[in-house]
Coordinates of C-alpha atoms and ligand atoms in Angstrom, one line a residue:
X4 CA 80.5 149.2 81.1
X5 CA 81.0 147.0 84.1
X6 CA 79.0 144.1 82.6
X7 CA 82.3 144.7 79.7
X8 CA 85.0 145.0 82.6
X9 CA 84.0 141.7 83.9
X10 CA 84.1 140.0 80.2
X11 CA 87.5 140.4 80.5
X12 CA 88.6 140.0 84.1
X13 CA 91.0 136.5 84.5
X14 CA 88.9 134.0 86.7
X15 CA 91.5 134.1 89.0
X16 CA 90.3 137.4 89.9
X17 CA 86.7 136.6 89.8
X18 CA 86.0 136.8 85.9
X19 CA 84.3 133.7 84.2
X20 CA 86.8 131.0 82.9
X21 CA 87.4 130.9 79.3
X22 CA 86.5 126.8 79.8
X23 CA 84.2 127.0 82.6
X24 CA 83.7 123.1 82.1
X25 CA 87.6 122.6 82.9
X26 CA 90.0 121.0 80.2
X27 CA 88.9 117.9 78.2
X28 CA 89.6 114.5 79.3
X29 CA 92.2 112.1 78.0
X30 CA 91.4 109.8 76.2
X31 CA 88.1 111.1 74.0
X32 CA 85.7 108.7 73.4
X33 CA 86.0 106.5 70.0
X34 CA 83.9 104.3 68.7
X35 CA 86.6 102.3 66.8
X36 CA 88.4 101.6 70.0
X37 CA 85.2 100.1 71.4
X38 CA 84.9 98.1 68.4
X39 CA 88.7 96.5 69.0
X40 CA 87.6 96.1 72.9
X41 CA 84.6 94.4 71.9
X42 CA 86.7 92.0 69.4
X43 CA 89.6 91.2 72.3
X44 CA 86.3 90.4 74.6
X45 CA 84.4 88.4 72.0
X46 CA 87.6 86.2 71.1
X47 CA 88.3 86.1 74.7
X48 CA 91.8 87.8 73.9
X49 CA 91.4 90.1 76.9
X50 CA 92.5 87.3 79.3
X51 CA 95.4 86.3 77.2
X52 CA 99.0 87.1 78.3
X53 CA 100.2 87.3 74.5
X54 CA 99.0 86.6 71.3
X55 CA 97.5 88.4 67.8
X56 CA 97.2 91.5 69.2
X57 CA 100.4 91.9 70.0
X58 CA 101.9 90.5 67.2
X59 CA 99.7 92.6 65.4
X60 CA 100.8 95.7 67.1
X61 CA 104.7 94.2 66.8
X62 CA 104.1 94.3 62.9
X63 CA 102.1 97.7 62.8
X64 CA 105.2 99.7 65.0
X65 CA 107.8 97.9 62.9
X66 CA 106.3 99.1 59.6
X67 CA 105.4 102.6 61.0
X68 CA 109.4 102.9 62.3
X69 CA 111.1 101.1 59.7
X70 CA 112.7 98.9 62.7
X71 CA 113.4 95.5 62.0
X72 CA 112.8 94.4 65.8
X73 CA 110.2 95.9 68.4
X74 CA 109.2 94.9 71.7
X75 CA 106.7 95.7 73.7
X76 CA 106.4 96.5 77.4
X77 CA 105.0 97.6 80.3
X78 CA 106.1 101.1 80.0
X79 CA 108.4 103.7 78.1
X80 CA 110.3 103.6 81.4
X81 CA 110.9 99.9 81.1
X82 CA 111.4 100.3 77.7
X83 CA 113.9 102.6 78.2
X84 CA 115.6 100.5 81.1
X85 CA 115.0 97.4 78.8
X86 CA 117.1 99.8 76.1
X87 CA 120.4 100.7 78.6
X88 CA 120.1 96.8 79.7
X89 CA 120.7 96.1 76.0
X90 CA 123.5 98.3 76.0
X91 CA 125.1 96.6 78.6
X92 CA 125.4 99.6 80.4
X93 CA 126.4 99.0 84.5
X94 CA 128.9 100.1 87.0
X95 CA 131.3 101.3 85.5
X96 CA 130.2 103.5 83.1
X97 CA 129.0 107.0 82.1
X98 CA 125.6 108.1 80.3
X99 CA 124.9 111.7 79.2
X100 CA 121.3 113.1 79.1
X101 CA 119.9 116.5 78.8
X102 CA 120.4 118.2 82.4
X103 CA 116.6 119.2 81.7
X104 CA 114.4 115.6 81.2
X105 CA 112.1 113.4 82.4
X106 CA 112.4 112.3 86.0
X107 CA 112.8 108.5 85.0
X108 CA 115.3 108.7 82.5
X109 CA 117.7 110.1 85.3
X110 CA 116.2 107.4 87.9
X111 CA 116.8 104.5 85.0
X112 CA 120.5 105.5 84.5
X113 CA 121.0 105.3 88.6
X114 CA 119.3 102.3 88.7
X115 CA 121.8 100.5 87.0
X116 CA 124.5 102.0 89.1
X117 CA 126.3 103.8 86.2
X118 CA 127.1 107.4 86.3
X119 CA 125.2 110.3 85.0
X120 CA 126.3 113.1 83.0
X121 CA 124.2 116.1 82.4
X122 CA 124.5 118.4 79.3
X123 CA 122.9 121.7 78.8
X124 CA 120.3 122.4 76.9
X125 CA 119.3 124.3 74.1
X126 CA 118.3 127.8 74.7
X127 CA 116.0 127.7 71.9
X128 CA 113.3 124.7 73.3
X129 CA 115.6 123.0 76.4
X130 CA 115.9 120.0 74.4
X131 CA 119.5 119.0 74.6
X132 CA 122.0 120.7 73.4
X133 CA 124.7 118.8 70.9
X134 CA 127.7 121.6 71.3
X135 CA 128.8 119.6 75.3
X136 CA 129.1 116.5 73.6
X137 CA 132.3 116.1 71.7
X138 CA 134.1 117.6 75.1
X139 CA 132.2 115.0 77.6
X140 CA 132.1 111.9 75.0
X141 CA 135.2 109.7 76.9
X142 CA 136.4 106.1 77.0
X143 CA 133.5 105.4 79.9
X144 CA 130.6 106.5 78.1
X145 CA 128.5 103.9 77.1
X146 CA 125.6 105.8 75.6
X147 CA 123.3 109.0 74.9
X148 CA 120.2 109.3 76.2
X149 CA 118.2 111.9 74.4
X150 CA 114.1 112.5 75.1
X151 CA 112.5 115.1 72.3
X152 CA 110.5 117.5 74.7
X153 CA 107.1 119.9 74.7
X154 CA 106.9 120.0 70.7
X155 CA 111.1 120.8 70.4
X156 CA 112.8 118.1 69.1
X157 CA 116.9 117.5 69.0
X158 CA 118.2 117.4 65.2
X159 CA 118.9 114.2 65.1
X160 CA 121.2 113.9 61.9
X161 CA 123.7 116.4 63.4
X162 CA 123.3 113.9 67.1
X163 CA 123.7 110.7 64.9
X164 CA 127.0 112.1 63.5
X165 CA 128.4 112.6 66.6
X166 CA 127.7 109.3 68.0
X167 CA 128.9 107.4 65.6
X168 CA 132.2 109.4 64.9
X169 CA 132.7 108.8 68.6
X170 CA 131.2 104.7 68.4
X171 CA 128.2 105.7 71.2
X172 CA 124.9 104.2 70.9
X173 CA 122.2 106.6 71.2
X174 CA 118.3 106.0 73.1
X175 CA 116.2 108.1 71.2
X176 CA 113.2 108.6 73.5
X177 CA 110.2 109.4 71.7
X178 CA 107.8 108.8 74.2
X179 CA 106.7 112.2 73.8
X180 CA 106.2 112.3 70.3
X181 CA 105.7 109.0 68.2
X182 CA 104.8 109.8 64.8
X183 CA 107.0 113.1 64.8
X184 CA 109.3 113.5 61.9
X185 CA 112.5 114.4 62.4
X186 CA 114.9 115.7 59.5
X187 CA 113.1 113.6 57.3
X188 CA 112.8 109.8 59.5
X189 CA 110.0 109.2 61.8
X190 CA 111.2 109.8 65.9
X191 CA 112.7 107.2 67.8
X192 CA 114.2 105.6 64.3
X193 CA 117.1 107.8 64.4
X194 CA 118.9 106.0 67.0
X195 CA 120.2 103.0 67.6
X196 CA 117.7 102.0 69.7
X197 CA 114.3 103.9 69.8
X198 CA 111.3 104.4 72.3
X199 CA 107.8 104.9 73.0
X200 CA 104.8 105.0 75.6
X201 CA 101.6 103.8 75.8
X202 CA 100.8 105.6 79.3
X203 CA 97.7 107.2 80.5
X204 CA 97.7 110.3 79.6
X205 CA 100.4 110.2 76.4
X206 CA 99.2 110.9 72.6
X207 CA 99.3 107.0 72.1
X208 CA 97.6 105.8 75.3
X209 CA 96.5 101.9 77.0
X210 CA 97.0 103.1 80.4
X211 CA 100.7 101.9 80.4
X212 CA 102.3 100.3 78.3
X213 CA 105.7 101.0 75.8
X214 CA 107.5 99.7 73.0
X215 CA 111.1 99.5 72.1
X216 CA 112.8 99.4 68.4
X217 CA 115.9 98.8 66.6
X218 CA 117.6 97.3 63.7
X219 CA 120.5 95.7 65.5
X220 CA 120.3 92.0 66.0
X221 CA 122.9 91.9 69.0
X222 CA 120.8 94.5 71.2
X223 CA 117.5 92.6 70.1
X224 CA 119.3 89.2 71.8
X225 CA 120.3 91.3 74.8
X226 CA 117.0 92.9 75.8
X227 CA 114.9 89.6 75.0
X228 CA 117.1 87.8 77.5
X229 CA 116.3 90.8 80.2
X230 CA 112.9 90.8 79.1
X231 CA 112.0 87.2 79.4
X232 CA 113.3 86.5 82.8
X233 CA 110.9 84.4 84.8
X234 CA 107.2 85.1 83.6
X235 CA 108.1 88.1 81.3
X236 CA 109.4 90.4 83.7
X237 CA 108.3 94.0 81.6
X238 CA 105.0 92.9 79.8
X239 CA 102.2 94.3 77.6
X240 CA 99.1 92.6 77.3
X241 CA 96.6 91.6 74.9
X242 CA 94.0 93.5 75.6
X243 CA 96.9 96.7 75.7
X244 CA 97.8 95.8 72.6
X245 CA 94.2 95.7 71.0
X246 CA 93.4 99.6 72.1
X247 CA 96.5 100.7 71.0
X248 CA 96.5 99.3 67.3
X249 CA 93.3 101.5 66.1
X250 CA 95.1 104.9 67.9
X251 CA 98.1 103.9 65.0
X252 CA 95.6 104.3 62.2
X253 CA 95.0 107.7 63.3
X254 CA 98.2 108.7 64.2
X255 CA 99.0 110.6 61.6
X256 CA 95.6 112.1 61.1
X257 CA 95.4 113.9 64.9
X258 CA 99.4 114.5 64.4
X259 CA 98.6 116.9 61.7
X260 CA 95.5 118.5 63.7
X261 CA 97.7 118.9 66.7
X262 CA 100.5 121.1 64.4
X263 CA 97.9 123.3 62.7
X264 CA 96.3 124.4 65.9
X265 CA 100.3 124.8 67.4
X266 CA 101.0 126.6 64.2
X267 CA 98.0 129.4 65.4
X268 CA 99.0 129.4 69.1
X269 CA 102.4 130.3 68.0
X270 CA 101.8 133.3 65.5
X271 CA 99.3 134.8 68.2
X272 CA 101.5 134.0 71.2
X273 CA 104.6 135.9 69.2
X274 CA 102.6 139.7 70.5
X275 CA 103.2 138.3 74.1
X276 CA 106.5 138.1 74.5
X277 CA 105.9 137.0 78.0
X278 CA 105.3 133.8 76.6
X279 CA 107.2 132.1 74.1
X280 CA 106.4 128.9 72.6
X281 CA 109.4 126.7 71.6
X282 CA 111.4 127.0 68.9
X283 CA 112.8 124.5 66.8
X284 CA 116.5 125.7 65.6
X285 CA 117.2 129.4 65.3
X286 CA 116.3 130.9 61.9
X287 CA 119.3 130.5 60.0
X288 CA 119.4 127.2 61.0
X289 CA 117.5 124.2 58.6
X290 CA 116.8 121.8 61.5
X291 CA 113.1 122.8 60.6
X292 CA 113.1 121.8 57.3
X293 CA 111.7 118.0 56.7
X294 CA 110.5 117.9 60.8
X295 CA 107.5 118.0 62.0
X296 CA 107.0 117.3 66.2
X297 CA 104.9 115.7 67.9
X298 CA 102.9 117.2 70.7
X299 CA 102.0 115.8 73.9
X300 CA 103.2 118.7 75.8
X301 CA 103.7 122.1 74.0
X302 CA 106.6 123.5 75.9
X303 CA 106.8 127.8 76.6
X304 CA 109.3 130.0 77.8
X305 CA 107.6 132.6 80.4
X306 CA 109.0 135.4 81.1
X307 CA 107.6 137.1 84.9
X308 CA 109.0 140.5 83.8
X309 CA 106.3 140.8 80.9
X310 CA 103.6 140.0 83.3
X311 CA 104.6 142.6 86.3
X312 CA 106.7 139.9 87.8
X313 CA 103.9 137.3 89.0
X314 CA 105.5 134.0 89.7
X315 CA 105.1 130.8 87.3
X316 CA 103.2 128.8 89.6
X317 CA 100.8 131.5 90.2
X318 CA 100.9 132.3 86.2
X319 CA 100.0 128.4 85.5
X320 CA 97.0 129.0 88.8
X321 CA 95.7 131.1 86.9
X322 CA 95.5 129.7 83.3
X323 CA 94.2 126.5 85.1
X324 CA 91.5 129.1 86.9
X325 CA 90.2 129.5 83.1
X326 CA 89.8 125.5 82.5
X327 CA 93.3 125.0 80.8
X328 CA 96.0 122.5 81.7
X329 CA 98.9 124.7 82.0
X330 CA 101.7 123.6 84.2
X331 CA 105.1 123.7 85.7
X332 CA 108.0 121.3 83.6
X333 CA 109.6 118.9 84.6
X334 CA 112.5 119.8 87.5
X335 CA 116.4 119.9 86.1
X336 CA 118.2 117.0 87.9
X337 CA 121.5 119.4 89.1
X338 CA 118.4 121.9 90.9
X339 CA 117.3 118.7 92.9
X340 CA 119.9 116.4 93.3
X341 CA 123.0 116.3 95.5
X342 CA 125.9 116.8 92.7
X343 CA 127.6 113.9 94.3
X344 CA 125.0 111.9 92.3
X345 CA 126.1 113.1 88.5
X346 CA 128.9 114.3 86.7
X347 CA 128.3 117.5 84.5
X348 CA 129.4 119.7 82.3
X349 CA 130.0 123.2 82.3
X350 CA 126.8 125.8 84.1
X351 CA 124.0 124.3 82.8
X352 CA 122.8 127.6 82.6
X353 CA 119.8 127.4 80.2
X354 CA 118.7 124.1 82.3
X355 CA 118.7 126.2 85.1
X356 CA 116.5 128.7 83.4
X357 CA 114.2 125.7 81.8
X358 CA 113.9 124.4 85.6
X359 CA 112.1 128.0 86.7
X360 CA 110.5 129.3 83.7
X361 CA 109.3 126.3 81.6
X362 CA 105.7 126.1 81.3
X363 CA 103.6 122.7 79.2
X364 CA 100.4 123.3 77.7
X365 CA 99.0 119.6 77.8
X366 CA 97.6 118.3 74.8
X367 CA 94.0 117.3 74.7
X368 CA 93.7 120.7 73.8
X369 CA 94.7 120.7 71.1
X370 CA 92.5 118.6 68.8
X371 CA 89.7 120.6 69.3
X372 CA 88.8 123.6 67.1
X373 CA 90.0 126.5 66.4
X374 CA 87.8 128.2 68.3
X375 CA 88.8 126.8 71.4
X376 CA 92.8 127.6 70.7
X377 CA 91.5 131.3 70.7
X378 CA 90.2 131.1 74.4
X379 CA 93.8 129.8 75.4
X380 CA 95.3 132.9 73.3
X381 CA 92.8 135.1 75.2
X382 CA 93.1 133.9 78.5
X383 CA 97.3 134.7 78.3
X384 CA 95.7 137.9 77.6
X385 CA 93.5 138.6 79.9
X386 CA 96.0 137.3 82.5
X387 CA 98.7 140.1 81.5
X388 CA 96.4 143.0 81.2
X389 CA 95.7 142.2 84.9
X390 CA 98.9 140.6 85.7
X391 CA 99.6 144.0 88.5
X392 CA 96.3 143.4 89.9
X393 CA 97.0 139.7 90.0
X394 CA 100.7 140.3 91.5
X395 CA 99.2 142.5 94.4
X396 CA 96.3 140.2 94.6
X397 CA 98.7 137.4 95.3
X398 CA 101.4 139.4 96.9
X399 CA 99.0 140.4 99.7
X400 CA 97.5 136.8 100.1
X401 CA 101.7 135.8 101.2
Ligands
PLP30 C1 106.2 109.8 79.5 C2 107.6 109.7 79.2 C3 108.4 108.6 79.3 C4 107.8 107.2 79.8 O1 106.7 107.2 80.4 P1 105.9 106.0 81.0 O2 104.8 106.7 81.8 O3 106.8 105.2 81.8 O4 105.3 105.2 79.9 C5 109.7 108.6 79.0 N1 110.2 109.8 78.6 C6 109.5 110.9 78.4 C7 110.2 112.1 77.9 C8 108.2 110.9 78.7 O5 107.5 112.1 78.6

């Protein structure tokens, strides 16, 4: 009987992990991305500042986006830089992001000295919400930065229409997600200009490295300029370049893997409602229909009441005590910045909630099997049978 008890106590309270070996690493091995290593060693490519690798890669995105231009660079946050540059945007103007995003999209936008203006977001996934924007769009907005977040995506039709009723360029930031589909067009090929990242530990990965898209010759003239300043100011190598070009071939392939283990964390994660996974429009809505996200982070709602109030930090301790990579978000930028430093509209109520209760399930994960999606379904559950024991456990230890 005891031998059963201990089966199922959390490891946080002693009980043996559900991955006693820790999460998997990132990247997994591939003997295909050896072979391309080899060939940019062999043809001595790997000391090369530019050349078929990259114009390979150039080609590959281009196809793969339906964008007429691409760029490459040293990182989605220089692409994305590289992207308001080409905008033109400065001093004297406004751009609006989600309240809720990542930390160098904000940092970008104050970089270049123009003012920020945070929208709510969603109260379905905390990916931005569309309602703010016809009320904040004004004569000194010069564009919309929008990221697609933790496996939500914004509708990007319904976005588009805005914008260009208004005249804004959008940055569609699919640095989380390249080879999502959204609505029926691949992410980041929505806007006018789109973006991804090659970093360490995204889907897509040569350490650093990011790309930048669009179909509009006059941006395309604008960002080379910025780009080539001096000896390439924001570049990607060769040897970048040749690790990222066989990842593109299986894009689609560990894409569709990724969903269909999502798909089973979701229908078994719907009993705890303690947890909710993110939702994708509500379910009269069609947003669904024709998308498909991407997951580099698979975003959940947590709810302390359903697990006898224990706190999220000491919730994500103790998922990472059974060998998974569960973790705080990202922090809203009106919960940690002076609001000298951004314009806003309305409470930002939901970002406020997405700032304490969002929780990312990174996504090594989940190409494995089945098998090991169960353990992450039965380690939530393990964690709120005991979640009392836990709360005293923890409540004692302050
Ligand atoms: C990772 C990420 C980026 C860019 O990341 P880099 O590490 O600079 O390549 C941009 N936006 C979002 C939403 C991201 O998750």
């Amino acid at each position: 009987m005891s031998q059963n008890f201990n089966e199922n106590l959390p490891a946080i309270l002693g009980g043996i992990p559900e991955f006693p070996e820790g999460p998997p690493g990132w990247p997994f091995q591939d003997d295909n991305i050896q072979k391309w290593l080899n060939k940019a060693y062999y043809d001595r490519s790997w000391g090369k500042y530019h050349g078929k690798y990259c114009n390979e890669l150039i080609n590959l995105i281009s196809e793969y986006q339906e964008s007429k231009h691409v760029m490459l660079c040293s990182s989605g946050t220089a692409a994305v830089e590289l992207a308001l540059r080409g905008l033109k945007v400065g001093k004297e103007d406004e751009v609006i992001i989600a309240a809720y995003d990542f930390d160098g999209n904000y940092r970008n936008i104050k970089h270049l000295e123009a003012t920020t203006v945070l929208v709510d977001v969603s109260p379905n996934n905390w990916n931005m919400d569309l309602d703010p924007l016809n009320e904040v769009i004004c004569s000194r907005t010069k564009a919309i930065l929008v990221s697609h977040l933790h496996g939500g995506f914004v509708p990007m039709k319904v976005l588009m229409k805005i914008a260009q009723e208004k005249g804004i360029p959008v940055i569609e930031d699919a640095c989380q997600m390249p080879g999502a589909q959204i609505q029926g067009k691949k992410a980041g090929s929505w806007g006018d200009i789109g973006v991804i990242s090659f970093g360490g530990s995204k889907t897509l990965t040569a350490g650093r490295g990011g790309a930048l898209f669009t179909n509009n010759e006059e941006i395309t003239q604008r960002t080379r300029l910025t780009q080539n300043r001096g000896n390439e100011a924001y570049p990607l190598s060769e040897l970048q370049a040749a690790v990222v070009i066989p990842q593109l071939e299986n894009l689609d392939k560990n894409h569709s893997r990724r969903a269909k283990n999502v798909q089973f964390i979701k229908k078994e994660l719907e009993t705890f409602s303690g947890l909710i996974p993110f939702k994708n429009g509500d379910n009269n809505s069609n947003h669904e229909k024709h998308s498909q996200p991407g997951y580099y982070k698979l975003g959940f709602q947590y709810n302390p009441s359903q697990f006898s109030g224990i706190e999220r930090s000491v919730f994500c301790q103790a998922m990472q005590s059974e060998g998974i990579a569960m973790h705080e978000g990202f922090r809203s930028f009106h919960c940690i910045h002076s609001s000298r430093r951004f314009k806003k509209h309305g409470e930002l109520t939901q970002a406020t909630l997405a700032d304490q209760n969002c929780i990312i399930l990174h996504h090594p994960i989940l190409l494995k099997s089945e098998t090991e999606i169960r353990k992450i379904v039965q380690a939530v559950s393990k964690i709120q049978q005991h979640s009392k024991q836990i709360y005293d456990a923890y409540k004692k230890s302050l």
